[in-house]
mmCIF file of C-alpha atoms in Angstrom:
data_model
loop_
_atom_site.group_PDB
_atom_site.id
_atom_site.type_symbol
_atom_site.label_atom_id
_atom_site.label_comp_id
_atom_site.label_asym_id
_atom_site.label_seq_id
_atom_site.Cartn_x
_atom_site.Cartn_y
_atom_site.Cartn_z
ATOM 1 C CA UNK A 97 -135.474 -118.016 -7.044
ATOM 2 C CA UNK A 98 -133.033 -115.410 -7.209
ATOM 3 C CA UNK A 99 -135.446 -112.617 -6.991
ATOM 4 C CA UNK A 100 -136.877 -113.845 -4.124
ATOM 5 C CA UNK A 101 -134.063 -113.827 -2.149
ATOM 6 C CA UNK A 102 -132.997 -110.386 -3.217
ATOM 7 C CA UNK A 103 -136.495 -109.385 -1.658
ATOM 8 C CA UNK A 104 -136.464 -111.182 1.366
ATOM 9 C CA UNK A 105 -132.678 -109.649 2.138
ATOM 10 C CA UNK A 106 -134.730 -105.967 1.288
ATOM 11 C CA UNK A 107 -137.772 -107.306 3.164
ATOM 12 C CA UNK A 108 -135.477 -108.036 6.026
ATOM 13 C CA UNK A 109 -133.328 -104.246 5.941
ATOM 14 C CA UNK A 110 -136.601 -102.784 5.892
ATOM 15 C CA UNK A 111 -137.783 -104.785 8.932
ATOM 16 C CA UNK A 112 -134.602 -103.724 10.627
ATOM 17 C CA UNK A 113 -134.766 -100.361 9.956
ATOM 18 C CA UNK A 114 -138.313 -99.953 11.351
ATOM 19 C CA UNK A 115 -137.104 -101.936 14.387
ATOM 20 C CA UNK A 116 -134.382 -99.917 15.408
ATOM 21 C CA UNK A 117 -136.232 -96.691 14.630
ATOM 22 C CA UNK A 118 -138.734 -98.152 17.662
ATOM 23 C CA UNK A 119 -137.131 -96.724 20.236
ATOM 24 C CA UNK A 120 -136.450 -93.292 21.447
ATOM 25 C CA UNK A 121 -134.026 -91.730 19.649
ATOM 26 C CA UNK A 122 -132.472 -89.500 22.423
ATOM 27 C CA UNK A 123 -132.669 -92.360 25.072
ATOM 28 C CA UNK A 124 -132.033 -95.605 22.843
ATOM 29 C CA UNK A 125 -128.942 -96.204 24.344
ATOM 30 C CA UNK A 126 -130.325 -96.626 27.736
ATOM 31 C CA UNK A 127 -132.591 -98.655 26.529
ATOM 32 C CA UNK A 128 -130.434 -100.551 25.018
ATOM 33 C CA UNK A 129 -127.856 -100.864 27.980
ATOM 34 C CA UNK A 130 -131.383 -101.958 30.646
ATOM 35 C CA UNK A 131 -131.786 -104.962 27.818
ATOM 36 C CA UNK A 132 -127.954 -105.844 27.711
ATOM 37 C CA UNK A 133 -127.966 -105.946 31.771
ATOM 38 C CA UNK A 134 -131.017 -108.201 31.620
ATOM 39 C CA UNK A 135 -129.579 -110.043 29.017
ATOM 40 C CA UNK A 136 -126.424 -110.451 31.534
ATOM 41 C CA UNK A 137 -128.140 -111.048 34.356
ATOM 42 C CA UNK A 138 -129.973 -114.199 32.634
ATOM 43 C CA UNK A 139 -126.893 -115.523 31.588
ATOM 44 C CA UNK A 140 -125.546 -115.177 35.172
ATOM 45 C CA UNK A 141 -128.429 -117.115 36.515
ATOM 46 C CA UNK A 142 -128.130 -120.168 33.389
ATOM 47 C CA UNK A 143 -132.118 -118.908 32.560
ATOM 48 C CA UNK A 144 -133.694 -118.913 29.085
ATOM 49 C CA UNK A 145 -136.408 -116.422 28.156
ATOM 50 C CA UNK A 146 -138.260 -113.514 29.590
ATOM 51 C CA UNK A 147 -141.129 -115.448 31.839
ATOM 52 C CA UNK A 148 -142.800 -113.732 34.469
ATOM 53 C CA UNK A 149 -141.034 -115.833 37.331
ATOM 54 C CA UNK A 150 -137.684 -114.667 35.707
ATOM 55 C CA UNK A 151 -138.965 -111.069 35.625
ATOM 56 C CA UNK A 152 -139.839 -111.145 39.216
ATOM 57 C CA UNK A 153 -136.598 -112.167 40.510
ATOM 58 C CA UNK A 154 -134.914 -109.880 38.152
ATOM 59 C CA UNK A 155 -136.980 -107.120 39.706
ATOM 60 C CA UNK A 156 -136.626 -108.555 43.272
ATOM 61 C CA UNK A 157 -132.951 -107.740 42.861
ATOM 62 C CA UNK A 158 -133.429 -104.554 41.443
ATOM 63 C CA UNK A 159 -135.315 -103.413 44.346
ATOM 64 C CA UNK A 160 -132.325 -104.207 46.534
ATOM 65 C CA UNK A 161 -130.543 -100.899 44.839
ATOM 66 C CA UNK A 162 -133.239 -99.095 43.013
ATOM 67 C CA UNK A 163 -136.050 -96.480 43.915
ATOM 68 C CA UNK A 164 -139.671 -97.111 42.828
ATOM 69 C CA UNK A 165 -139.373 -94.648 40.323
ATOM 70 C CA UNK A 166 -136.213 -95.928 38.733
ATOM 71 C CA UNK A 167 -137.797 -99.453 38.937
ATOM 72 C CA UNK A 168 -140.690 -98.556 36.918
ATOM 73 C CA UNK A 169 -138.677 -97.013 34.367
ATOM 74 C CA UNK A 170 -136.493 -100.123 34.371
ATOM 75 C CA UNK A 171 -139.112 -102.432 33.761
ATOM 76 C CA UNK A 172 -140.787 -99.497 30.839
ATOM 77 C CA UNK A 173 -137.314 -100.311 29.075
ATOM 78 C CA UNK A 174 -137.001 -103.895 29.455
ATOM 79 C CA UNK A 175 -140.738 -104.116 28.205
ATOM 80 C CA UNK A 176 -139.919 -102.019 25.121
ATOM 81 C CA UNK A 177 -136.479 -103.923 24.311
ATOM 82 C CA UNK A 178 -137.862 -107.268 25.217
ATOM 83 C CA UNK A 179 -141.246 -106.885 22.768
ATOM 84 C CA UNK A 180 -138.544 -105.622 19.671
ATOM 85 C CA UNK A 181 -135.694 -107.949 20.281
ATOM 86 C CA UNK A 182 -137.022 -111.376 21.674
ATOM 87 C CA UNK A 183 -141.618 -110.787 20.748
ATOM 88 C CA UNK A 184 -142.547 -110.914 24.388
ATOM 89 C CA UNK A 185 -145.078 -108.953 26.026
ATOM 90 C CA UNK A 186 -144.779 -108.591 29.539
ATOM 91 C CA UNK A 187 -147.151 -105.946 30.341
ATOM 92 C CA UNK A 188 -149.969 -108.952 30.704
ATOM 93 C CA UNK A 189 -147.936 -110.207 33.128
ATOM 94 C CA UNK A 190 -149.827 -109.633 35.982
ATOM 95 C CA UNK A 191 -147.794 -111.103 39.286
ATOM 96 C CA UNK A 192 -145.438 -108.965 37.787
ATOM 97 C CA UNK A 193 -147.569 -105.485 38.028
ATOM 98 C CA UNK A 194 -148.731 -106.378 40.650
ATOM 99 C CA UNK A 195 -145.124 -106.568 42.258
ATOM 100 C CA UNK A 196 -143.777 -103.238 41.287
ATOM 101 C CA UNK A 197 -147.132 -101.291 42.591
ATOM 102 C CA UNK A 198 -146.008 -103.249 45.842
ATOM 103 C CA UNK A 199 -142.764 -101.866 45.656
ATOM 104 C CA UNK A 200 -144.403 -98.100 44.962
ATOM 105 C CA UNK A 201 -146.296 -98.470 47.861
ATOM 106 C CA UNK A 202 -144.052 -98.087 50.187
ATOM 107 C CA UNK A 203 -141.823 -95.616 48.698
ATOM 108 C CA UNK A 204 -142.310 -92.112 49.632
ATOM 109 C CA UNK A 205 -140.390 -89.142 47.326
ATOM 110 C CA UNK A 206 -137.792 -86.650 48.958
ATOM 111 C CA UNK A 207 -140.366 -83.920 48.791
ATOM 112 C CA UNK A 208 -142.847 -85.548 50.813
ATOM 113 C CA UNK A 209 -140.610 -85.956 53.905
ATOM 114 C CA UNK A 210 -140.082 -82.212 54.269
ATOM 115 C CA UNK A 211 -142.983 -81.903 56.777
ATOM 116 C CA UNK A 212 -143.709 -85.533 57.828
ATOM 117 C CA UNK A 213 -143.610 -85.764 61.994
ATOM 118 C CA UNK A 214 -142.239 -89.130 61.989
ATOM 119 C CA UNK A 215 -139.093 -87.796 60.500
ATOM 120 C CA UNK A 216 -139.061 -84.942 63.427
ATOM 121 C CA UNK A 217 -139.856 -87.247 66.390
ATOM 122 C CA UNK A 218 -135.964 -88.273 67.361
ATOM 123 C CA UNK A 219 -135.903 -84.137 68.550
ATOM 124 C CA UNK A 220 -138.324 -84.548 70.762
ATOM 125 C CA UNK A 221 -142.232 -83.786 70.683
ATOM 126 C CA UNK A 222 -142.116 -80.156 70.620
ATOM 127 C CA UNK A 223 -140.059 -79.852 67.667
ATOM 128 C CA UNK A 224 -142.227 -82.009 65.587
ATOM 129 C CA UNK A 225 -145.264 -80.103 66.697
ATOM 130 C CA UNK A 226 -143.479 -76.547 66.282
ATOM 131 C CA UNK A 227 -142.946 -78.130 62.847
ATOM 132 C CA UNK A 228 -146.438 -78.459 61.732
ATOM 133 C CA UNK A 229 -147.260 -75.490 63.837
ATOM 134 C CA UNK A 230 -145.256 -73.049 61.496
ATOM 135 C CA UNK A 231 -146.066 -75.236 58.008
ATOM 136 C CA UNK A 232 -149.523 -74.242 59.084
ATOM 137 C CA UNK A 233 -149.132 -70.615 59.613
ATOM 138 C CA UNK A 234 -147.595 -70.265 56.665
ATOM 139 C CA UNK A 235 -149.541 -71.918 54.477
ATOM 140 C CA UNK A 236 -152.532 -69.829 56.156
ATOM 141 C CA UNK A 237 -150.623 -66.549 55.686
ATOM 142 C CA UNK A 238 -150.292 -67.532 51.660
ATOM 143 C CA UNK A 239 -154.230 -67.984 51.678
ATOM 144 C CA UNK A 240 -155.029 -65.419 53.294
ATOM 145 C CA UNK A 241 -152.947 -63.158 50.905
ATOM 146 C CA UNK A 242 -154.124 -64.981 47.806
ATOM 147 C CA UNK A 243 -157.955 -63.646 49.040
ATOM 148 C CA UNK A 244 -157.231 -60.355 49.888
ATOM 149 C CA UNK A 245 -155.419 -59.447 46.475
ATOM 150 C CA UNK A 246 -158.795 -61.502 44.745
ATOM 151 C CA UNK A 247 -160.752 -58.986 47.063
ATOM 152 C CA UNK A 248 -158.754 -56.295 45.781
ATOM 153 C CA UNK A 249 -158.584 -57.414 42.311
ATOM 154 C CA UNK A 250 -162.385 -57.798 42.385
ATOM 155 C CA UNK A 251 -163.075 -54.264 43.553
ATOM 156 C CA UNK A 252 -160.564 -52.566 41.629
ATOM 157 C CA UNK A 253 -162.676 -53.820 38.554
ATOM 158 C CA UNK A 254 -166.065 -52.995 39.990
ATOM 159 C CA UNK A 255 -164.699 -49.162 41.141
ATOM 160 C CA UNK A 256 -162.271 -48.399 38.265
ATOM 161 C CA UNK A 257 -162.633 -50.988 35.725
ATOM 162 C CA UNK A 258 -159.404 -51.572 35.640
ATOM 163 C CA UNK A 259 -157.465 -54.758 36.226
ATOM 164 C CA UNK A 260 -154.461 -54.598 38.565
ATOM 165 C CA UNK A 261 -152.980 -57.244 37.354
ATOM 166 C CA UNK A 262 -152.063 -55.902 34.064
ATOM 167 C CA UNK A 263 -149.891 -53.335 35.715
ATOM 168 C CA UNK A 264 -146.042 -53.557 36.210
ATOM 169 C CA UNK A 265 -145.949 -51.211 39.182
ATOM 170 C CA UNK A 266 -148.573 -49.198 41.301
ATOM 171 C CA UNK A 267 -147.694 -46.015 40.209
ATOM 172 C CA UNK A 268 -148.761 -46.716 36.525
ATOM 173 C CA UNK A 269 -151.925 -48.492 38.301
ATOM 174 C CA UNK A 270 -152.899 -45.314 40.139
ATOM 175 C CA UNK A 271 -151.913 -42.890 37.698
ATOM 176 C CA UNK A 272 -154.602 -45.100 35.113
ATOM 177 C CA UNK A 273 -156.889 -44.946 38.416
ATOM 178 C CA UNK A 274 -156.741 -41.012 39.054
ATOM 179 C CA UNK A 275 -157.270 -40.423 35.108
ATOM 180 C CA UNK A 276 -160.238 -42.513 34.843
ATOM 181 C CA UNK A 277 -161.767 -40.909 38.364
ATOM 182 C CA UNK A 278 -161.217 -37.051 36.852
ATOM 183 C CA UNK A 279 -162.370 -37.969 33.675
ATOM 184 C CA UNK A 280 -165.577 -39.771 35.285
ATOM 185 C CA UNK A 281 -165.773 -36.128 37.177
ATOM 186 C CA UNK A 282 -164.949 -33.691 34.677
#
């Protein structure tokens, strides 16, 4: 009887060990801070396990301060935490999915309201459409550069054989250039 016990105590240090090592190691405490705050949050609100209906008013409140983004990798932490501490699986909780893709699809990053008109329409029409006006312009300037150094790039390897882009400054180009033409004529 002994023996058995001394095995289920190493049985159970191995168990922990492979728990804890279950989590990233350079993020576990955040992970382990999202759980605790859950954890809180549940006690605040006198509920007992991780159900979806919990999880969606957890998340409901989270929206009230959190981006999309954030929110997702909220509930990626509270999944992992909740599977190792508590044996709950929430990602087949599908209300709750469902919920957070809501959520996503009405958030827009910083980078996409650079050039978005509705963001430009308090100044008045003109500015918005001086806006796109130049956005366009430049973008066509940038293409049309991109295909006249392909152009070049594509002759310079027919004529000389040589590839432009493998040269630091023109100089070294055309002095490669001029010694393959006079060799070619001499």
């Amino acid at each position: 009887m002994n023996c058995s016990s001394e095995n289920n105590e190493e049985i159970a240090q191995l168990v922990s060990e492979a728990e804890s090592s279950l989590l990233p190691v350079k993020s576990r405490a955040k992970y382990e801070k999202s759980y605790q705050l859950f954890c809180h949050w549940r006690n605040e609100k006198d509920v007992q396990g991780a159900s979806e209906d919990i999880l969606i008013a957890y998340f409901c409140e989270k929206v009230k301060i959190l981006k999309a983004s954030t929110l997702w990798s909220l509930y990626s932490m509270v999944k992992s935490t909740l599977q190792i501490n508590e044996n709950v699986d929430i990602s087949a909780y599908k209300k709750l999915l469902a919920y957070l893709k809501r959520q996503n699809d009405n958030y827009l990053a910083n980078t996409l309201y650079n050039y978005k008109p509705f963001n430009l329409v308090p100044y008045g029409h003109s500015c918005w459409m001086r806006a796109w006006f130049l956005f366009y312009n430049k973008l066509n300037d940038v293409i049309l550069l991109a295909d006249i150094f392909e152009n070049f790039k594509d002759r310079c390897l027919k004529t000389y054989g040589l590839d432009p882009a493998h040269y630091h400054t023109p100089p070294g180009y055309i002095w490669d250039c001029m010694l393959k033409l006079w060799s070619a004529i001499g």
